[in-house]
PDB file of C-alpha atoms in Angstrom:
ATOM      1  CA  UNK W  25       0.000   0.000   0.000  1.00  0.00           C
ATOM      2  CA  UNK W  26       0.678   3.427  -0.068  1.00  0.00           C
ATOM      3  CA  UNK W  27       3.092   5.007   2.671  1.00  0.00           C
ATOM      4  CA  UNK W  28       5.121   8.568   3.481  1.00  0.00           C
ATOM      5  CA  UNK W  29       8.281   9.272   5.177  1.00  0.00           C
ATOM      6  CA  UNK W  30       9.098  12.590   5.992  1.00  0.00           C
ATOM      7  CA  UNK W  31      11.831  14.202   7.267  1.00  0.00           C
ATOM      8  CA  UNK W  32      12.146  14.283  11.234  1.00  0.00           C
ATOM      9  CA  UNK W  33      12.353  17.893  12.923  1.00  0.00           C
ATOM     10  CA  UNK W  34      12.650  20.019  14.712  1.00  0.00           C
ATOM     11  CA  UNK W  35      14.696  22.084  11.899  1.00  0.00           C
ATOM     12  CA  UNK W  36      14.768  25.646  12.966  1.00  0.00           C
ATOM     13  CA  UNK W  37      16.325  28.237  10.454  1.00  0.00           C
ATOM     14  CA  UNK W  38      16.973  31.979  10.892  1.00  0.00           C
ATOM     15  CA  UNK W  39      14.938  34.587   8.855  1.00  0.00           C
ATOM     16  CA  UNK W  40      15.619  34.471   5.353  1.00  0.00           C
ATOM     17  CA  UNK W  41      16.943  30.989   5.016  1.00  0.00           C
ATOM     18  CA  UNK W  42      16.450  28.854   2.462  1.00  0.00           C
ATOM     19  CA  UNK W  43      13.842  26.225   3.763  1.00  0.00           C
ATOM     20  CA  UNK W  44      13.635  22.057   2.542  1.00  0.00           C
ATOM     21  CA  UNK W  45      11.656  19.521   4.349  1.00  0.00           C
ATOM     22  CA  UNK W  46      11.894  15.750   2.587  1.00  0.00           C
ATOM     23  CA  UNK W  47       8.981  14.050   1.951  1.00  0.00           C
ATOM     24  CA  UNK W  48       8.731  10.426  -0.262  1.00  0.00           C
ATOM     25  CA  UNK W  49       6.343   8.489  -1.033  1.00  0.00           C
ATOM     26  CA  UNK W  50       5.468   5.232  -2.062  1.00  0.00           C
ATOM     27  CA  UNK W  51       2.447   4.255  -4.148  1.00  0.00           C
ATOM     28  CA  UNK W  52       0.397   2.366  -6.681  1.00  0.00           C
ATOM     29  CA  UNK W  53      -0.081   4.413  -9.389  1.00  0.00           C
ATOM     30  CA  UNK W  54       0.134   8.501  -9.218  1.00  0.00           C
ATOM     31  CA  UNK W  55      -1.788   9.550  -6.513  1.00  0.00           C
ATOM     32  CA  UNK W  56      -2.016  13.247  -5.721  1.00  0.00           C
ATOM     33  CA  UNK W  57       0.517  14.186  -3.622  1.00  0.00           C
ATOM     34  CA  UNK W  58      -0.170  16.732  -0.142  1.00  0.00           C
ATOM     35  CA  UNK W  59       1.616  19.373   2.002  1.00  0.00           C
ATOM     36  CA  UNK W  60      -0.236  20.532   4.687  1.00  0.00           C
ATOM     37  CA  UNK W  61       0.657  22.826   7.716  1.00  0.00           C
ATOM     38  CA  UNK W  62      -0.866  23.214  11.548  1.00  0.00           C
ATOM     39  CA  UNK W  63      -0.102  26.253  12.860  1.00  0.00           C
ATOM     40  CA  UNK W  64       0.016  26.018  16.728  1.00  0.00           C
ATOM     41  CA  UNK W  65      -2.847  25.287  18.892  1.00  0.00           C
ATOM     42  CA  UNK W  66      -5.198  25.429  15.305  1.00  0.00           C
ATOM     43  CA  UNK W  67      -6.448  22.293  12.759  1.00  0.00           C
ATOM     44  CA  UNK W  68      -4.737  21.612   9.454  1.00  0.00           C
ATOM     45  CA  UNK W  69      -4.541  24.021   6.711  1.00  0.00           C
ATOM     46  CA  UNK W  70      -3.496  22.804   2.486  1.00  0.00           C
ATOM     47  CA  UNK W  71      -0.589  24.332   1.580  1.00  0.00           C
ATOM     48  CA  UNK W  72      -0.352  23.531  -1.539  1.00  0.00           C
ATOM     49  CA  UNK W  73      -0.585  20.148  -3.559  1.00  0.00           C
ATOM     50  CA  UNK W  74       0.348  17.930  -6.869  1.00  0.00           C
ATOM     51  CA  UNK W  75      -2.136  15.908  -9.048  1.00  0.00           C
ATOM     52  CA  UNK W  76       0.102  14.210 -11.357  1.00  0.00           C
ATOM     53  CA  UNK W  77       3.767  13.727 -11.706  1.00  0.00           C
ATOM     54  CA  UNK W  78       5.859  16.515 -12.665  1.00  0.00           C
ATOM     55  CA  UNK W  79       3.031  19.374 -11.031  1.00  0.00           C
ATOM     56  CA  UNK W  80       4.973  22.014  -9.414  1.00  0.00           C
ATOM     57  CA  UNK W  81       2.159  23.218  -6.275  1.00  0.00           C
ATOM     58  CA  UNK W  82       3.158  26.284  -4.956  1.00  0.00           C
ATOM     59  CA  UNK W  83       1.663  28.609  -2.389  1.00  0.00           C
ATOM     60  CA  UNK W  84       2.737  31.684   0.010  1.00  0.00           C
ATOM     61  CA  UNK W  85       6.235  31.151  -1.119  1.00  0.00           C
ATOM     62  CA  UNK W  86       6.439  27.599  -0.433  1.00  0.00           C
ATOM     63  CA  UNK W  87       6.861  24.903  -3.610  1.00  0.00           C
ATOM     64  CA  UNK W  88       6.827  21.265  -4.005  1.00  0.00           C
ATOM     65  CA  UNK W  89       7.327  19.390  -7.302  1.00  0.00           C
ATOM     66  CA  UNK W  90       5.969  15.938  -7.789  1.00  0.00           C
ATOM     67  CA  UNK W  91       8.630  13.691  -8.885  1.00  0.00           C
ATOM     68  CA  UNK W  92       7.983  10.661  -9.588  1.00  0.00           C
ATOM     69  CA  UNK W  93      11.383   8.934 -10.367  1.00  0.00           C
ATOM     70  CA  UNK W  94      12.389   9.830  -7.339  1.00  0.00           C
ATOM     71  CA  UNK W  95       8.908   9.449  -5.620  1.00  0.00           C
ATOM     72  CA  UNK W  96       9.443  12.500  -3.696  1.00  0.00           C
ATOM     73  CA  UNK W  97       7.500  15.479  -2.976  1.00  0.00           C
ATOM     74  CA  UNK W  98       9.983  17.910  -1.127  1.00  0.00           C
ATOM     75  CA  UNK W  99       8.885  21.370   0.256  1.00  0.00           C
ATOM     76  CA  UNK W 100      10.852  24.253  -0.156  1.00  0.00           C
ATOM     77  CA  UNK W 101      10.827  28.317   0.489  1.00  0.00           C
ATOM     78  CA  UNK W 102      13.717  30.839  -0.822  1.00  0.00           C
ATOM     79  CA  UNK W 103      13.196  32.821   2.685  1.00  0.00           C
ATOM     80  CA  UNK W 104      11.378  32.172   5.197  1.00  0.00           C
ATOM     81  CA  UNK W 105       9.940  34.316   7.840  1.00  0.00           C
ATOM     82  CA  UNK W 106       8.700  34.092  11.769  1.00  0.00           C
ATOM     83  CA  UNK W 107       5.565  33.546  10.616  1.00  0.00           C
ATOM     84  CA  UNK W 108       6.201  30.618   8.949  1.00  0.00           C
ATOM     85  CA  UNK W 109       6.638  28.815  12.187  1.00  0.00           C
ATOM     86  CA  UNK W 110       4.748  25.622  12.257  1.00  0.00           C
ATOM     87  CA  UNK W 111       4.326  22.316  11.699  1.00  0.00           C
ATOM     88  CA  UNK W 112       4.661  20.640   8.153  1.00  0.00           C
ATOM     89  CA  UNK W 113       2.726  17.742   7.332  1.00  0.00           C
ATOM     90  CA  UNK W 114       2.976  15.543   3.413  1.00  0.00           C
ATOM     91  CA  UNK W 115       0.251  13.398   2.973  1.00  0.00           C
ATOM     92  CA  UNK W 116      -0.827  10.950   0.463  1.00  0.00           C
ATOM     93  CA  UNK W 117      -4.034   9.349   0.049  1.00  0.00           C
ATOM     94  CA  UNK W 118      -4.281   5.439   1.057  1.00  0.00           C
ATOM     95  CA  UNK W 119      -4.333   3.138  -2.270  1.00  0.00           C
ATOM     96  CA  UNK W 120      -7.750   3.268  -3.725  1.00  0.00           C
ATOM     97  CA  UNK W 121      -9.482   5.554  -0.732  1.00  0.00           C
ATOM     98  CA  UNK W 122     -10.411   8.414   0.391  1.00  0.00           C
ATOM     99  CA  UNK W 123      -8.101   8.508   3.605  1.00  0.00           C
ATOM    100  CA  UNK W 124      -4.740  10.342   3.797  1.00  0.00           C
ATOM    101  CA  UNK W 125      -1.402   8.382   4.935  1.00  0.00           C
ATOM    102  CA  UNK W 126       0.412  11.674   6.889  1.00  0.00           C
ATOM    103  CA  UNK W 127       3.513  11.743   7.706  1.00  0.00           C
ATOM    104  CA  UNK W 128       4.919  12.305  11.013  1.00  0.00           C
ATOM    105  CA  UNK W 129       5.093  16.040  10.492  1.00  0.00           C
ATOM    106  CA  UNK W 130       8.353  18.160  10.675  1.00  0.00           C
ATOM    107  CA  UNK W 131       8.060  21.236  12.990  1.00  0.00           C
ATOM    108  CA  UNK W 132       9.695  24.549  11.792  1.00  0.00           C
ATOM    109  CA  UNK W 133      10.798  27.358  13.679  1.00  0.00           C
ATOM    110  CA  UNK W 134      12.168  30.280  12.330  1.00  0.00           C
ATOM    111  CA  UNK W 135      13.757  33.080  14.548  1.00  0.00           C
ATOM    112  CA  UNK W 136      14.344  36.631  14.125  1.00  0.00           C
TER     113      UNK W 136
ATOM    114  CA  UNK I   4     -14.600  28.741   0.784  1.00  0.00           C
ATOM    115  CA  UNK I   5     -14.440  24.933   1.516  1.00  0.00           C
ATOM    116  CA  UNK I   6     -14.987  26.172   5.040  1.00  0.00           C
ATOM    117  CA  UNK I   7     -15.201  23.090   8.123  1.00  0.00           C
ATOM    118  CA  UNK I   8     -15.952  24.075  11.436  1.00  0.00           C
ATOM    119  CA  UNK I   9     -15.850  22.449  14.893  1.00  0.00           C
ATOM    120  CA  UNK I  10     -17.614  23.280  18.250  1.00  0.00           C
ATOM    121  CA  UNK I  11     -16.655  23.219  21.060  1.00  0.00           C
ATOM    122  CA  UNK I  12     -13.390  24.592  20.411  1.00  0.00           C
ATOM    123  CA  UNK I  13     -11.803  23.462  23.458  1.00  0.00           C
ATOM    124  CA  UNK I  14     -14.142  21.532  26.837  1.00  0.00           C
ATOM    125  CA  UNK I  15     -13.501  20.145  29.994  1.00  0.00           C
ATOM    126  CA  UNK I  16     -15.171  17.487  31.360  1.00  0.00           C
ATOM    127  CA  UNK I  17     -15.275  15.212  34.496  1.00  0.00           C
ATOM    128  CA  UNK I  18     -14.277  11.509  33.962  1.00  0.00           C
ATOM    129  CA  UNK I  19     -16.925   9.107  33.139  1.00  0.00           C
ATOM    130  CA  UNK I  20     -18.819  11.925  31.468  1.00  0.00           C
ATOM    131  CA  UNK I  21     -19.561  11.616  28.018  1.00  0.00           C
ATOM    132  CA  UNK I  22     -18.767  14.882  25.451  1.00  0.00           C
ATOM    133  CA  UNK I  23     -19.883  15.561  21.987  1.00  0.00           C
ATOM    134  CA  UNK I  24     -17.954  17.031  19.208  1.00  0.00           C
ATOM    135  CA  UNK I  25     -19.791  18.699  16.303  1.00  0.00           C
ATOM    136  CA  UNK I  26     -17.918  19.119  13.021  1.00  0.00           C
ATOM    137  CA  UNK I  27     -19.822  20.856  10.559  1.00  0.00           C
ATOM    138  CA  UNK I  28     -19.097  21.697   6.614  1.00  0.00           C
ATOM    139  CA  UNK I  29     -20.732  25.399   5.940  1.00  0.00           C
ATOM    140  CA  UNK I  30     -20.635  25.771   2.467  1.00  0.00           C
ATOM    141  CA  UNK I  31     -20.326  22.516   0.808  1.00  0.00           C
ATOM    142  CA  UNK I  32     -22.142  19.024   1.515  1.00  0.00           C
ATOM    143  CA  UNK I  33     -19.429  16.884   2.565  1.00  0.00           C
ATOM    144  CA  UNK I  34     -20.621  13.160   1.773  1.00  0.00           C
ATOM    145  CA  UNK I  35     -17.723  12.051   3.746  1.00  0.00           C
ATOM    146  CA  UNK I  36     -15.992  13.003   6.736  1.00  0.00           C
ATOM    147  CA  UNK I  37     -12.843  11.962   8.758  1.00  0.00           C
ATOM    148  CA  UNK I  38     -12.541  11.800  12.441  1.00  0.00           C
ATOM    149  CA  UNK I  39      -8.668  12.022  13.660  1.00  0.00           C
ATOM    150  CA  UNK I  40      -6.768  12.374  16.771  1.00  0.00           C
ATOM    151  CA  UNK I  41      -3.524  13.820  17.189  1.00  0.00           C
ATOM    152  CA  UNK I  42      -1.478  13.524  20.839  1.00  0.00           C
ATOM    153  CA  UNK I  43       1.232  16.807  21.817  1.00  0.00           C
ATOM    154  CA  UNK I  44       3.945  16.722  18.934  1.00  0.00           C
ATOM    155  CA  UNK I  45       2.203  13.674  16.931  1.00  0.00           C
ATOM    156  CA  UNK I  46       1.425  13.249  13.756  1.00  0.00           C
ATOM    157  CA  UNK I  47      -2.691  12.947  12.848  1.00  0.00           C
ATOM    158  CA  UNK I  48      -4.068   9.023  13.837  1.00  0.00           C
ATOM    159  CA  UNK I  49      -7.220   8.508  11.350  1.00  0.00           C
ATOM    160  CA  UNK I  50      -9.873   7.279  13.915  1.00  0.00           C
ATOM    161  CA  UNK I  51     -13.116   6.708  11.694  1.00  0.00           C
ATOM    162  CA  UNK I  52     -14.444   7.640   8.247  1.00  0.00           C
ATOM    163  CA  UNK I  53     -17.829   8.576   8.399  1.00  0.00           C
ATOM    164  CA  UNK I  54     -20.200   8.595   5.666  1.00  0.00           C
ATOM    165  CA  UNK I  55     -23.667  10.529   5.386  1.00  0.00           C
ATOM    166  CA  UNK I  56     -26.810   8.407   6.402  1.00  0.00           C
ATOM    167  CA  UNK I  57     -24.678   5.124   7.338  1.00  0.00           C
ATOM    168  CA  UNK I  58     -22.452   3.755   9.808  1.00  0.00           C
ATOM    169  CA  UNK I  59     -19.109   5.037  10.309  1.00  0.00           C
ATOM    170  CA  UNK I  60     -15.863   2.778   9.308  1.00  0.00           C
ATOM    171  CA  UNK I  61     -13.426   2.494  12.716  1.00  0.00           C
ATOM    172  CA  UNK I  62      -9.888   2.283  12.095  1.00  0.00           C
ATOM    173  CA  UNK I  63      -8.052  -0.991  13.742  1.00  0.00           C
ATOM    174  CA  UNK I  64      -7.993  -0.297  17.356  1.00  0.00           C
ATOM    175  CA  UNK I  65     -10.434   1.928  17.777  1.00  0.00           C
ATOM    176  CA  UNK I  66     -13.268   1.166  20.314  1.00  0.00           C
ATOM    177  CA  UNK I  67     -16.459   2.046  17.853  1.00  0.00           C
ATOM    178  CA  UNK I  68     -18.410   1.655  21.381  1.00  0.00           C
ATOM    179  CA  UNK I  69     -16.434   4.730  23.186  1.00  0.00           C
ATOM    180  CA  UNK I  70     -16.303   6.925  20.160  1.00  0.00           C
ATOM    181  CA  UNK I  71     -19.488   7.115  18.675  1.00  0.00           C
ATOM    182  CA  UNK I  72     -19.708   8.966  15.116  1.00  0.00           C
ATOM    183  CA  UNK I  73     -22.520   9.989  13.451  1.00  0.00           C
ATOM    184  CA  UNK I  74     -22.853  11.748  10.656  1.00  0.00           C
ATOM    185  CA  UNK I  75     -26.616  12.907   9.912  1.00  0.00           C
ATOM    186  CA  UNK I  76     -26.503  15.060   7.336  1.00  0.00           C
ATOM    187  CA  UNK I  77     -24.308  16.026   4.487  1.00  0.00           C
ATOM    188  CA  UNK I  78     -22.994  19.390   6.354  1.00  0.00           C
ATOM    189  CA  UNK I  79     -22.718  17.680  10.077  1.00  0.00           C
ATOM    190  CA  UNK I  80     -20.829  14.810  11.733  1.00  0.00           C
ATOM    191  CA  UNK I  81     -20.930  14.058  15.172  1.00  0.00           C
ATOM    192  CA  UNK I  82     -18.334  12.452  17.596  1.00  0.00           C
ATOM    193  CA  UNK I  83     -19.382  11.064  20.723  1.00  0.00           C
ATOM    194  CA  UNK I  84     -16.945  10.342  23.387  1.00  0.00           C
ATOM    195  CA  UNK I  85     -18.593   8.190  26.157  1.00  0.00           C
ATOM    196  CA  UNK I  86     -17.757   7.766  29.502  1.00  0.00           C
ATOM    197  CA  UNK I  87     -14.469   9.447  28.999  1.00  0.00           C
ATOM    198  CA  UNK I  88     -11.524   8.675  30.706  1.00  0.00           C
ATOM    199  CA  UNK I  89      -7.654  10.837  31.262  1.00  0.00           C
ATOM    200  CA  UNK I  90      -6.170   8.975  28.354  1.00  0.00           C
ATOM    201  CA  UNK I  91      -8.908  10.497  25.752  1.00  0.00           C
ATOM    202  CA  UNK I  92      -7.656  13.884  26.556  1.00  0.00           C
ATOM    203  CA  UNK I  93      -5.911  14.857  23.217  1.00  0.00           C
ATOM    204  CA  UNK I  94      -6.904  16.952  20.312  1.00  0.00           C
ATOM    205  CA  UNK I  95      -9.223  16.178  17.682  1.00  0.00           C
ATOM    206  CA  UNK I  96      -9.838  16.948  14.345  1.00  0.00           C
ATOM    207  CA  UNK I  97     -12.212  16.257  11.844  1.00  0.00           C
ATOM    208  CA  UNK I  98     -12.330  17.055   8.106  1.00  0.00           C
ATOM    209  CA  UNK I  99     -14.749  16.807   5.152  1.00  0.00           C
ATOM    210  CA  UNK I 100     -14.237  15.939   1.254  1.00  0.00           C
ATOM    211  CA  UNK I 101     -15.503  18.111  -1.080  1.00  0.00           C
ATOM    212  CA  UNK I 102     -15.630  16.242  -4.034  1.00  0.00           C
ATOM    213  CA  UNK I 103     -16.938  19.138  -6.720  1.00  0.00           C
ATOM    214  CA  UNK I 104     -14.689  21.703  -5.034  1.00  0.00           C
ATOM    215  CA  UNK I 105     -11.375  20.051  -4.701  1.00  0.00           C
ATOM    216  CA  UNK I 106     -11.055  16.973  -6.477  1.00  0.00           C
ATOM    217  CA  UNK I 107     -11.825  13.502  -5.245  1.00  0.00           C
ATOM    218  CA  UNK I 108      -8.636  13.430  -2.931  1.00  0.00           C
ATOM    219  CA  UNK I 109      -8.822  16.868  -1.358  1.00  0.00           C
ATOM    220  CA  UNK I 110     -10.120  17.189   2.282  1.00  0.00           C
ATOM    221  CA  UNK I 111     -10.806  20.378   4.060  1.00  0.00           C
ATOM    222  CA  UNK I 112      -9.386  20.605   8.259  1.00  0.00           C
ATOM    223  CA  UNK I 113     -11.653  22.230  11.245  1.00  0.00           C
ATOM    224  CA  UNK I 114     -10.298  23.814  13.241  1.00  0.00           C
ATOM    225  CA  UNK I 115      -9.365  20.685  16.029  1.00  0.00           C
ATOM    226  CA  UNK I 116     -11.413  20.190  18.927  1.00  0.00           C
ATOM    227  CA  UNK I 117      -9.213  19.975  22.368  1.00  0.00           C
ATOM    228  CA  UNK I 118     -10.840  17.766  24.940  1.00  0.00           C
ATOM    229  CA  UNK I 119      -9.617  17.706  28.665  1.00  0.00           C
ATOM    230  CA  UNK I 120     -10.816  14.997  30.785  1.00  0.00           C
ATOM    231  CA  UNK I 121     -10.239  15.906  34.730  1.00  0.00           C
TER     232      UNK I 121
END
């Protein structure tokens, strides 16, 4: 079946760093492909996502290209800010369902 | 748009209580919903899928009798915690597919639901 593994945090990065957070995948088929983030003490919010391989999602600075010969779907930002602090969640849906695999999220904190 | 919402936000109750959790889609009808939990610094743990007018699906593990979901209507899914004991503190989230809006795959977050047993 279908499965994630995402890169382990904490990572925390000053302002303006360059951000990645690894995130691959393995599946039947090409499922679309997630990136979700949970800003403290609040429910998830989509980020951005990938329906078919080679989609480049991108949102509030943040991109993720769905590659499938490397079955990877890595997040990145060119400069992050405070704000940005949060957790980071890649998700893929279970083969043939409706229900997301996540992965064990990768919390981000970004200082000043 | 693709709005979900949850109520309570947070709630406190005394063991052996039971609490209900609404989670409600406000401008979409959400055929199915998701029920998850997530524990301090954990990833999301898919508890139940529920589906409009019949019974949820439990995930292994999870006691269907203690966490009661019901989902009446195509905007509103209820969870039930009965009897509720310390360990069921944790924070809960549900979500809803959309399956006009965002594709078959796509699934819109509340806002979590944090439950405190004393």
């Amino acid at each position: 079946g279908n499965s994630v593994t995402q890169m382990e945090g904490p990572v925390t990065l000053s302002e303006e760093a360059f951000l990645t957070i690894n995130c691959t995948y393995t599946a039947t088929g090409y499922p679309s492909l997630f990136w979700y983030v949970q800003y403290p003490g609040e429910g998830l919010q989509l980020l951005l996502k990938a329906t078919k391989a080679d989609d480049k999602g991108s949102n509030k600075g943040f991109e993720a290209t769905y590659r499938k010969e490397t079955t990877s779907f890595h997040l990145e930002k060119g400069s992050v800010q405070v704000s940005d602090s949060a957790v980071y969640f890649c998700a893929v849906p279970f083969s043939g369902t409706y229900k997301y695999i996540f992965g064990t999220g990768t919390r981000l904190k970004v200082l000043a | 748009g693709a709005v979900v919402s949850q109520h309570p936000s947070w709630v406190i109750c005394k063991s052996g209580t039971s609490v209900k959790i609404e989670c409600r889609s406000l401008d979409f009808q959400a055929t199915t919903m998701f029920w998850y939990r997530q524990f301090p610094k954990q990833s999301l743990m898919l508890m139940a899928t529920s589906n409009e007018g019949s019974k949820a699906t439990y995930e292994q593990g999870v006691e269907k009798d203690k966490f009661l979901i019901n989902h009446a209507s195509l905007t509103l899914s209820t969870l039930t915690v009965t009897s509720a004991h310390p360990e069921d503190s944790s924070f809960y989230i549900c979500s809803a597919r959309d399956e006009e809006r965002g594709g078959v795959y796509e699934q819109y977050f509340g806002p979590g639901t944090r439950l405190t047993v004393t």
